[in-house]
Amino acid sequence: KLYHIRYFLDDANGEQQTQESVTIATVRPETILGDTAICVHPDDERYKHLKGRFAFVPLINRKIPIIFDDYVSMEFGTGALKVTPAHDMNDYQLGQKHGLEVVDILTEDGRLNEEAQLYIGDDRFEARKKIAADLEAKGHLIKTEDYTNQLGFSERTDAVVEPRLSLQWWVSMKKLSEPALNAVMNDEIKFYPAKFRNLYRHWMENIRDWCISRQLWWGQQIPAWYAPDGSFQVAESKEKAFAQFKNPNFSIDDLKQDEDCLDTWFSSWLWPFEVFRGFSNPGNEDIKYYYPTNTLVTAPEIIFFWVARMIMSGFEYMKEKPFQEVYFTGIVRDKLGRKMSKQLGNSPDLLGLIDQYGADAVRFGILIASPAGNDLLFDDSSLEQGRNFNNKLWNAMKLVRMWGERVLGFGFRVSGSVGGGSKEISEGNGVSRSDFAVEWFENRLHEVRAELEQQYADFRLSEALKTTYSLIWDDFCSWYLEWVKPASAAQPMDAVVYEKTVAYFDQLLQLLHPFMPFITEEIYHLLKERKQGDDVCIRQYGPIQTADKEITARGELLKQVITAIRDTRVKNNIKSREPIRLHVQTNNEKAYRDVESILLKQVNAESLSFTKDAVPGTVNIVIGKEKFYLETETVLDTTSQKEQLEKDLEYLKGFLITVDKKLGNERFVQNAKPEVVALEQKKRADAEAKIRAIEESLASLSR
RNA sequence: GGACUGCUAGCUCAGUUGGUUCAGAGCAUUACUUUGACAGAGUAGGGGUCGGCGGUUCGAGCCCGCCGCAGUCCACCA
């Protein structure tokens, strides 16, 4: 309820109370006993005549000034505000500003005290009822109206919180904050993701002093001791405090320790060094080794409570930053973006999900969905992806094991040393080998590992998982294993290729292990007999070598060629069982000789030959500047390949137009950087060459 | 109320100092093919006016301004 209460004014120059009045509105009428002013807006025409006048607090007749401040909103209530500095934050600030008296009318347990003069010892709610009745009886209460306002409730007891002025311990923060702010701004301490730097800076630049005392019964009691006269000393112990009083005229038993406790963060901010006794026992071995540490992993919502303060205390007490990097994790939310909470009951049943999908799948599902710096939306579908990935790994293991048996069955001995530096691959026993596949994957592995290294350094964990996932599923399973797979079930596996394959598999398991620890360890041991203590979880990474770009590029081209030929087969309805004969028109025959066995197998071709001219009666594909001719028994319908070629041609011509337009724009040529212009010219040349190749193919088709 | 962050495909997200036809990836979805490691594999496709409106520039998903929506933290109004 909102009470409208009339305060009578003094006469224009003095003492006497008059019938003239001003009406204020309040939801807490009992606090009028603590009023020390009435405040109105300086521009409010209704009250301008009140300048210099005084009002009398109803019932107790304390004379209080009328002040003017634009803090008051003219629209709310009557436009006049009663000021109670002791029991309202804003009123307190007004009081400070206007030099008002402070009258605290409440006791610690919410009853009225002597200062209130009335209802002494009554509970605040009891007093509210009584004063309302008394005000009405004395003609001060104009009216009441219903009003909903925001009240503070105790988190634990639900009691209504009444603001009350009290003495507290504070830490002055200005000096502490400066080195801590600088350290983050100049990247001496790095935040991941970096967006939190702005938040941090804003807080640090507007830092307020830190109130460290809490009115709690548990926690660390504040080590301050009071003498009977109210003076105090801060010390480690009562004895030391007593010693600090000069010429005390009281005994040590008269000292009384402060009853308040320290804010919980006041001990937490010492954590980085004091867990190693770095302050209380400076220079010990542990602190020298562990301080500063590398990385703090924590939640963004405690960036001020904890992170900022650890940085401040580190510089203050250790003269050194506490850590080099801070990684802020996201908050786990449900599919609808809501925080997980007990009240909503939307937390996932992790044990149930583990039963359903497997522990590694759950880990996978969570990690794949946690991009650096974003919240994590928890959704079952990503767990399914994790489960399928488990399955994929398992099947790849089964395949490789099968090959292993076949190698051994043919009398090969699998030696213990795998994956050494030797690039030379010994001659097998006449089976077709895939030297290129082995060489390609080796380089591909190094290439991806370098990529992963960077992603880990940037804390891009979900991307690192995606990269690993794709390396295993696409590069290893879809391409590499198919490339080294013997052409038929009857053919044995080459021993050297087999050993390399197992070694690559080992490395992949190792890369994946942090994300999926269980299945990787399991497969690691199923793949091969291991010595005691040879486990993925403690395996050391080998050095990352520079990948041979030439080889990885050839691998990419090979994939592209295989995909294009498969596409052509589908489009021309060539049955997958029917072998084709492949003719290649290229100026790099050796490159295709090297991958011949792979290419034949992957597109089901029975022969590969090179040609200088178009081969009549074949299907015709253009990849880059090279041409491929597919010879087949199937009756060909050239419409679809014409369509494809024309589509490509149209695309390229459109591309050429945009490039030409750009190069024809004088302002572009003048203003753009020279290398950008050169790039455009190269694009034009490339496009023109491709267009020529396609036009030739189209011409040979219609012949 | 203040501040910070985000807004790109059905979903989750990339997009590095503005410069390839830049509009992408994964998952999901559709069609066809295949099924001899695969509760699968292969090939192709659909799907977005990059939150909105202005501006700067030869050129904007990217830079600037205003607005909208969402999230978070801080402060909290008689």
PDB file of N, CA and C (backbone and C1' of nucleotides) in Angstrom, chain B residues 39-68:
ATOM      1  P     A B  39      26.539 -50.338 -38.234  1.00  0.00           P
ATOM      2  O5'   A B  39      25.390 -49.263 -38.478  1.00  0.00           O
ATOM      3  C5'   A B  39      24.383 -49.508 -39.423  1.00  0.00           C
ATOM      4  C4'   A B  39      23.067 -49.164 -38.792  1.00  0.00           C
ATOM      5  C3'   A B  39      23.037 -47.798 -38.114  1.00  0.00           C
ATOM      6  O3'   A B  39      22.649 -46.842 -39.037  1.00  0.00           O
ATOM      7  C1'   A B  39      22.110 -49.440 -36.695  1.00  0.00           C
ATOM      8  P     G B  40      23.315 -45.458 -39.112  1.00  0.00           P
ATOM      9  O5'   G B  40      24.000 -45.751 -40.522  1.00  0.00           O
ATOM     10  C5'   G B  40      25.138 -45.006 -40.852  1.00  0.00           C
ATOM     11  C4'   G B  40      26.166 -45.944 -41.407  1.00  0.00           C
ATOM     12  C3'   G B  40      26.741 -45.483 -42.738  1.00  0.00           C
ATOM     13  O3'   G B  40      27.797 -44.545 -42.522  1.00  0.00           O
ATOM     14  C1'   G B  40      26.096 -47.732 -42.920  1.00  0.00           C
ATOM     15  P     A B  41      27.860 -43.251 -43.301  1.00  0.00           P
ATOM     16  O5'   A B  41      28.467 -43.788 -44.671  1.00  0.00           O
ATOM     17  C5'   A B  41      29.666 -44.543 -44.657  1.00  0.00           C
ATOM     18  C4'   A B  41      29.935 -45.061 -46.042  1.00  0.00           C
ATOM     19  C3'   A B  41      29.741 -44.034 -47.153  1.00  0.00           C
ATOM     20  O3'   A B  41      30.880 -43.223 -47.325  1.00  0.00           O
ATOM     21  C1'   A B  41      28.604 -46.012 -47.714  1.00  0.00           C
ATOM     22  P     G B  42      30.711 -41.754 -47.844  1.00  0.00           P
ATOM     23  O5'   G B  42      30.319 -41.974 -49.368  1.00  0.00           O
ATOM     24  C5'   G B  42      31.267 -42.538 -50.264  1.00  0.00           C
ATOM     25  C4'   G B  42      30.681 -42.617 -51.635  1.00  0.00           C
ATOM     26  C3'   G B  42      30.127 -41.311 -52.180  1.00  0.00           C
ATOM     27  O3'   G B  42      31.145 -40.496 -52.718  1.00  0.00           O
ATOM     28  C1'   G B  42      28.560 -43.017 -52.534  1.00  0.00           C
ATOM     29  P     U B  43      31.053 -38.935 -52.591  1.00  0.00           P
ATOM     30  O5'   U B  43      29.913 -38.580 -53.643  1.00  0.00           O
ATOM     31  C5'   U B  43      30.147 -38.795 -55.032  1.00  0.00           C
ATOM     32  C4'   U B  43      28.900 -38.498 -55.808  1.00  0.00           C
ATOM     33  C3'   U B  43      28.233 -37.161 -55.530  1.00  0.00           C
ATOM     34  O3'   U B  43      28.886 -36.085 -56.179  1.00  0.00           O
ATOM     35  C1'   U B  43      26.589 -38.845 -55.583  1.00  0.00           C
ATOM     36  P     A B  44      28.803 -34.645 -55.544  1.00  0.00           P
ATOM     37  O5'   A B  44      27.295 -34.227 -55.863  1.00  0.00           O
ATOM     38  C5'   A B  44      26.917 -33.988 -57.214  1.00  0.00           C
ATOM     39  C4'   A B  44      25.414 -33.952 -57.324  1.00  0.00           C
ATOM     40  C3'   A B  44      24.727 -32.795 -56.622  1.00  0.00           C
ATOM     41  O3'   A B  44      24.760 -31.614 -57.394  1.00  0.00           O
ATOM     42  C1'   A B  44      23.606 -34.802 -56.110  1.00  0.00           C
ATOM     43  P     G B  45      24.730 -30.204 -56.684  1.00  0.00           P
ATOM     44  O5'   G B  45      23.242 -30.135 -56.105  1.00  0.00           O
ATOM     45  C5'   G B  45      22.146 -30.052 -57.002  1.00  0.00           C
ATOM     46  C4'   G B  45      20.848 -30.254 -56.283  1.00  0.00           C
ATOM     47  C3'   G B  45      20.444 -29.178 -55.291  1.00  0.00           C
ATOM     48  O3'   G B  45      19.946 -28.029 -55.959  1.00  0.00           O
ATOM     49  C1'   G B  45      19.922 -31.310 -54.414  1.00  0.00           C
ATOM     50  P     G B  46      20.056 -26.624 -55.273  1.00  0.00           P
ATOM     51  O5'   G B  46      18.823 -26.625 -54.254  1.00  0.00           O
ATOM     52  C5'   G B  46      17.489 -26.770 -54.733  1.00  0.00           C
ATOM     53  C4'   G B  46      16.555 -26.983 -53.570  1.00  0.00           C
ATOM     54  C3'   G B  46      16.600 -25.886 -52.513  1.00  0.00           C
ATOM     55  O3'   G B  46      15.727 -24.818 -52.865  1.00  0.00           O
ATOM     56  C1'   G B  46      16.734 -28.004 -51.463  1.00  0.00           C
ATOM     57  P     G B  47      16.252 -23.345 -52.772  1.00  0.00           P
ATOM     58  O5'   G B  47      16.279 -23.115 -51.198  1.00  0.00           O
ATOM     59  C5'   G B  47      15.089 -23.179 -50.418  1.00  0.00           C
ATOM     60  C4'   G B  47      15.453 -23.294 -48.959  1.00  0.00           C
ATOM     61  C3'   G B  47      16.388 -22.203 -48.456  1.00  0.00           C
ATOM     62  O3'   G B  47      15.670 -21.034 -48.085  1.00  0.00           O
ATOM     63  C1'   G B  47      17.193 -24.321 -47.771  1.00  0.00           C
ATOM     64  P     G B  48      15.969 -19.653 -48.793  1.00  0.00           P
ATOM     65  O5'   G B  48      16.018 -18.628 -47.574  1.00  0.00           O
ATOM     66  C5'   G B  48      16.384 -18.967 -46.265  1.00  0.00           C
ATOM     67  C4'   G B  48      17.410 -18.008 -45.727  1.00  0.00           C
ATOM     68  C3'   G B  48      17.578 -16.705 -46.515  1.00  0.00           C
ATOM     69  O3'   G B  48      16.699 -15.722 -46.024  1.00  0.00           O
ATOM     70  C1'   G B  48      19.697 -17.649 -45.917  1.00  0.00           C
ATOM     71  P     U B  49      16.010 -14.674 -47.011  1.00  0.00           P
ATOM     72  O5'   U B  49      16.996 -13.427 -47.072  1.00  0.00           O
ATOM     73  C5'   U B  49      18.197 -13.483 -47.792  1.00  0.00           C
ATOM     74  C4'   U B  49      18.580 -12.097 -48.238  1.00  0.00           C
ATOM     75  C3'   U B  49      18.946 -11.138 -47.100  1.00  0.00           C
ATOM     76  O3'   U B  49      20.291 -11.360 -46.731  1.00  0.00           O
ATOM     77  C1'   U B  49      17.493 -10.056 -48.631  1.00  0.00           C
ATOM     78  P     C B  50      21.224 -10.307 -46.011  1.00  0.00           P
ATOM     79  O5'   C B  50      21.705 -11.274 -44.861  1.00  0.00           O
ATOM     80  C5'   C B  50      20.967 -11.400 -43.652  1.00  0.00           C
ATOM     81  C4'   C B  50      21.919 -11.969 -42.657  1.00  0.00           C
ATOM     82  C3'   C B  50      22.681 -10.931 -41.849  1.00  0.00           C
ATOM     83  O3'   C B  50      22.747 -11.377 -40.512  1.00  0.00           O
ATOM     84  C1'   C B  50      24.202 -12.333 -43.002  1.00  0.00           C
ATOM     85  P     G B  51      22.639 -10.362 -39.322  1.00  0.00           P
ATOM     86  O5'   G B  51      21.105  -9.917 -39.254  1.00  0.00           O
ATOM     87  C5'   G B  51      20.076 -10.901 -39.252  1.00  0.00           C
ATOM     88  C4'   G B  51      18.781 -10.247 -38.841  1.00  0.00           C
ATOM     89  C3'   G B  51      18.540  -8.881 -39.461  1.00  0.00           C
ATOM     90  O3'   G B  51      17.999  -8.974 -40.759  1.00  0.00           O
ATOM     91  C1'   G B  51      18.182  -8.760 -37.134  1.00  0.00           C
ATOM     92  P     G B  52      18.436  -7.869 -41.849  1.00  0.00           P
ATOM     93  O5'   G B  52      17.573  -6.603 -41.421  1.00  0.00           O
ATOM     94  C5'   G B  52      16.145  -6.651 -41.462  1.00  0.00           C
ATOM     95  C4'   G B  52      15.582  -5.319 -41.058  1.00  0.00           C
ATOM     96  C3'   G B  52      16.165  -4.122 -41.784  1.00  0.00           C
ATOM     97  O3'   G B  52      15.548  -3.909 -43.041  1.00  0.00           O
ATOM     98  C1'   G B  52      16.189  -3.700 -39.471  1.00  0.00           C
ATOM     99  P     C B  53      16.406  -3.289 -44.250  1.00  0.00           P
ATOM    100  O5'   C B  53      16.513  -1.753 -43.826  1.00  0.00           O
ATOM    101  C5'   C B  53      15.337  -0.986 -43.580  1.00  0.00           C
ATOM    102  C4'   C B  53      15.724   0.377 -43.055  1.00  0.00           C
ATOM    103  C3'   C B  53      16.807   1.088 -43.844  1.00  0.00           C
ATOM    104  O3'   C B  53      16.294   1.699 -45.005  1.00  0.00           O
ATOM    105  C1'   C B  53      17.284   1.255 -41.539  1.00  0.00           C
ATOM    106  P     G B  54      17.312   2.178 -46.134  1.00  0.00           P
ATOM    107  O5'   G B  54      17.901   3.457 -45.429  1.00  0.00           O
ATOM    108  C5'   G B  54      19.023   4.087 -45.953  1.00  0.00           C
ATOM    109  C4'   G B  54      19.598   5.030 -44.935  1.00  0.00           C
ATOM    110  C3'   G B  54      21.040   5.398 -45.206  1.00  0.00           C
ATOM    111  O3'   G B  54      21.139   6.424 -46.165  1.00  0.00           O
ATOM    112  C1'   G B  54      20.846   4.716 -42.973  1.00  0.00           C
ATOM    113  P     G B  55      22.155   6.211 -47.383  1.00  0.00           P
ATOM    114  O5'   G B  55      23.554   6.491 -46.678  1.00  0.00           O
ATOM    115  C5'   G B  55      23.741   7.710 -45.980  1.00  0.00           C
ATOM    116  C4'   G B  55      24.961   7.636 -45.101  1.00  0.00           C
ATOM    117  C3'   G B  55      26.274   7.340 -45.819  1.00  0.00           C
ATOM    118  O3'   G B  55      26.800   8.489 -46.456  1.00  0.00           O
ATOM    119  C1'   G B  55      26.136   6.058 -43.833  1.00  0.00           C
ATOM    120  P     U B  56      27.681   8.317 -47.760  1.00  0.00           P
ATOM    121  O5'   U B  56      29.047   7.746 -47.189  1.00  0.00           O
ATOM    122  C5'   U B  56      29.840   8.533 -46.303  1.00  0.00           C
ATOM    123  C4'   U B  56      31.067   7.767 -45.886  1.00  0.00           C
ATOM    124  C3'   U B  56      31.874   7.167 -47.024  1.00  0.00           C
ATOM    125  O3'   U B  56      32.745   8.115 -47.614  1.00  0.00           O
ATOM    126  C1'   U B  56      31.558   5.542 -45.321  1.00  0.00           C
ATOM    127  P     U B  57      32.794   8.243 -49.191  1.00  0.00           P
ATOM    128  O5'   U B  57      33.448   6.869 -49.654  1.00  0.00           O
ATOM    129  C5'   U B  57      34.765   6.539 -49.238  1.00  0.00           C
ATOM    130  C4'   U B  57      35.101   5.138 -49.647  1.00  0.00           C
ATOM    131  C3'   U B  57      34.820   4.798 -51.107  1.00  0.00           C
ATOM    132  O3'   U B  57      35.863   5.251 -51.955  1.00  0.00           O
ATOM    133  C1'   U B  57      34.012   3.067 -49.697  1.00  0.00           C
ATOM    134  P     C B  58      35.471   5.827 -53.371  1.00  0.00           P
ATOM    135  O5'   C B  58      34.980   4.564 -54.204  1.00  0.00           O
ATOM    136  C5'   C B  58      34.375   4.732 -55.492  1.00  0.00           C
ATOM    137  C4'   C B  58      34.262   3.391 -56.173  1.00  0.00           C
ATOM    138  C3'   C B  58      33.687   2.286 -55.308  1.00  0.00           C
ATOM    139  O3'   C B  58      32.271   2.298 -55.337  1.00  0.00           O
ATOM    140  C1'   C B  58      35.675   1.511 -56.333  1.00  0.00           C
ATOM    141  P     G B  59      31.480   2.096 -53.990  1.00  0.00           P
ATOM    142  O5'   G B  59      31.823   0.587 -53.620  1.00  0.00           O
ATOM    143  C5'   G B  59      31.259  -0.463 -54.402  1.00  0.00           C
ATOM    144  C4'   G B  59      31.827  -1.788 -53.970  1.00  0.00           C
ATOM    145  C3'   G B  59      31.613  -2.148 -52.504  1.00  0.00           C
ATOM    146  O3'   G B  59      30.339  -2.701 -52.295  1.00  0.00           O
ATOM    147  C1'   G B  59      33.850  -2.571 -53.113  1.00  0.00           C
ATOM    148  P     A B  60      29.589  -2.480 -50.909  1.00  0.00           P
ATOM    149  O5'   A B  60      30.442  -3.336 -49.883  1.00  0.00           O
ATOM    150  C5'   A B  60      30.549  -4.758 -49.970  1.00  0.00           C
ATOM    151  C4'   A B  60      30.367  -5.375 -48.610  1.00  0.00           C
ATOM    152  C3'   A B  60      28.960  -5.231 -48.038  1.00  0.00           C
ATOM    153  O3'   A B  60      28.693  -6.345 -47.204  1.00  0.00           O
ATOM    154  C1'   A B  60      30.482  -4.102 -46.652  1.00  0.00           C
ATOM    155  P     G B  61      28.096  -7.679 -47.781  1.00  0.00           P
ATOM    156  O5'   G B  61      27.815  -8.576 -46.495  1.00  0.00           O
ATOM    157  C5'   G B  61      26.792  -8.211 -45.572  1.00  0.00           C
ATOM    158  C4'   G B  61      27.093  -8.783 -44.213  1.00  0.00           C
ATOM    159  C3'   G B  61      28.232  -8.083 -43.481  1.00  0.00           C
ATOM    160  O3'   G B  61      27.751  -7.002 -42.713  1.00  0.00           O
ATOM    161  C1'   G B  61      28.573 -10.440 -43.463  1.00  0.00           C
ATOM    162  P     C B  62      28.606  -5.644 -42.631  1.00  0.00           P
ATOM    163  O5'   C B  62      29.986  -6.099 -41.960  1.00  0.00           O
ATOM    164  C5'   C B  62      30.004  -6.601 -40.628  1.00  0.00           C
ATOM    165  C4'   C B  62      31.413  -7.003 -40.297  1.00  0.00           C
ATOM    166  C3'   C B  62      32.416  -5.862 -40.289  1.00  0.00           C
ATOM    167  O3'   C B  62      33.304  -6.013 -39.203  1.00  0.00           O
ATOM    168  C1'   C B  62      33.107  -7.544 -41.815  1.00  0.00           C
ATOM    169  P     C B  63      33.090  -5.060 -37.933  1.00  0.00           P
ATOM    170  O5'   C B  63      33.467  -3.629 -38.519  1.00  0.00           O
ATOM    171  C5'   C B  63      34.790  -3.124 -38.408  1.00  0.00           C
ATOM    172  C4'   C B  63      34.809  -1.663 -38.797  1.00  0.00           C
ATOM    173  C3'   C B  63      33.685  -0.825 -38.218  1.00  0.00           C
ATOM    174  O3'   C B  63      33.969  -0.402 -36.907  1.00  0.00           O
ATOM    175  C1'   C B  63      33.875  -0.374 -40.521  1.00  0.00           C
ATOM    176  P     C B  64      32.769  -0.177 -35.865  1.00  0.00           P
ATOM    177  O5'   C B  64      32.127   1.208 -36.318  1.00  0.00           O
ATOM    178  C5'   C B  64      32.866   2.408 -36.238  1.00  0.00           C
ATOM    179  C4'   C B  64      32.013   3.569 -36.691  1.00  0.00           C
ATOM    180  C3'   C B  64      30.633   3.643 -36.064  1.00  0.00           C
ATOM    181  O3'   C B  64      30.659   4.254 -34.790  1.00  0.00           O
ATOM    182  C1'   C B  64      30.437   3.913 -38.399  1.00  0.00           C
ATOM    183  P     G B  65      29.558   3.829 -33.705  1.00  0.00           P
ATOM    184  O5'   G B  65      28.243   4.574 -34.221  1.00  0.00           O
ATOM    185  C5'   G B  65      28.192   5.995 -34.235  1.00  0.00           C
ATOM    186  C4'   G B  65      26.888   6.456 -34.815  1.00  0.00           C
ATOM    187  C3'   G B  65      25.645   5.836 -34.182  1.00  0.00           C
ATOM    188  O3'   G B  65      25.282   6.485 -32.976  1.00  0.00           O
ATOM    189  C1'   G B  65      25.449   5.767 -36.541  1.00  0.00           C
ATOM    190  P     C B  66      24.540   5.651 -31.841  1.00  0.00           P
ATOM    191  O5'   C B  66      23.056   5.526 -32.412  1.00  0.00           O
ATOM    192  C5'   C B  66      22.224   6.671 -32.516  1.00  0.00           C
ATOM    193  C4'   C B  66      20.972   6.349 -33.288  1.00  0.00           C
ATOM    194  C3'   C B  66      20.133   5.200 -32.729  1.00  0.00           C
ATOM    195  O3'   C B  66      19.317   5.600 -31.639  1.00  0.00           O
ATOM    196  C1'   C B  66      20.393   4.896 -35.055  1.00  0.00           C
ATOM    197  P     C B  67      18.960   4.570 -30.498  1.00  0.00           P
ATOM    198  O5'   C B  67      17.959   3.571 -31.231  1.00  0.00           O
ATOM    199  C5'   C B  67      16.683   4.020 -31.666  1.00  0.00           C
ATOM    200  C4'   C B  67      15.995   2.970 -32.491  1.00  0.00           C
ATOM    201  C3'   C B  67      15.765   1.636 -31.800  1.00  0.00           C
ATOM    202  O3'   C B  67      14.645   1.644 -30.936  1.00  0.00           O
ATOM    203  C1'   C B  67      16.632   1.241 -33.960  1.00  0.00           C
ATOM    204  P     G B  68      14.562   0.655 -29.691  1.00  0.00           P
ATOM    205  O5'   G B  68      14.327  -0.761 -30.373  1.00  0.00           O
ATOM    206  C5'   G B  68      13.125  -1.016 -31.097  1.00  0.00           C
ATOM    207  C4'   G B  68      13.157  -2.399 -31.685  1.00  0.00           C
ATOM    208  C3'   G B  68      13.448  -3.523 -30.702  1.00  0.00           C
ATOM    209  O3'   G B  68      12.290  -3.900 -29.984  1.00  0.00           O
ATOM    210  C1'   G B  68      14.759  -3.815 -32.636  1.00  0.00           C
TER     211        G B  68
END
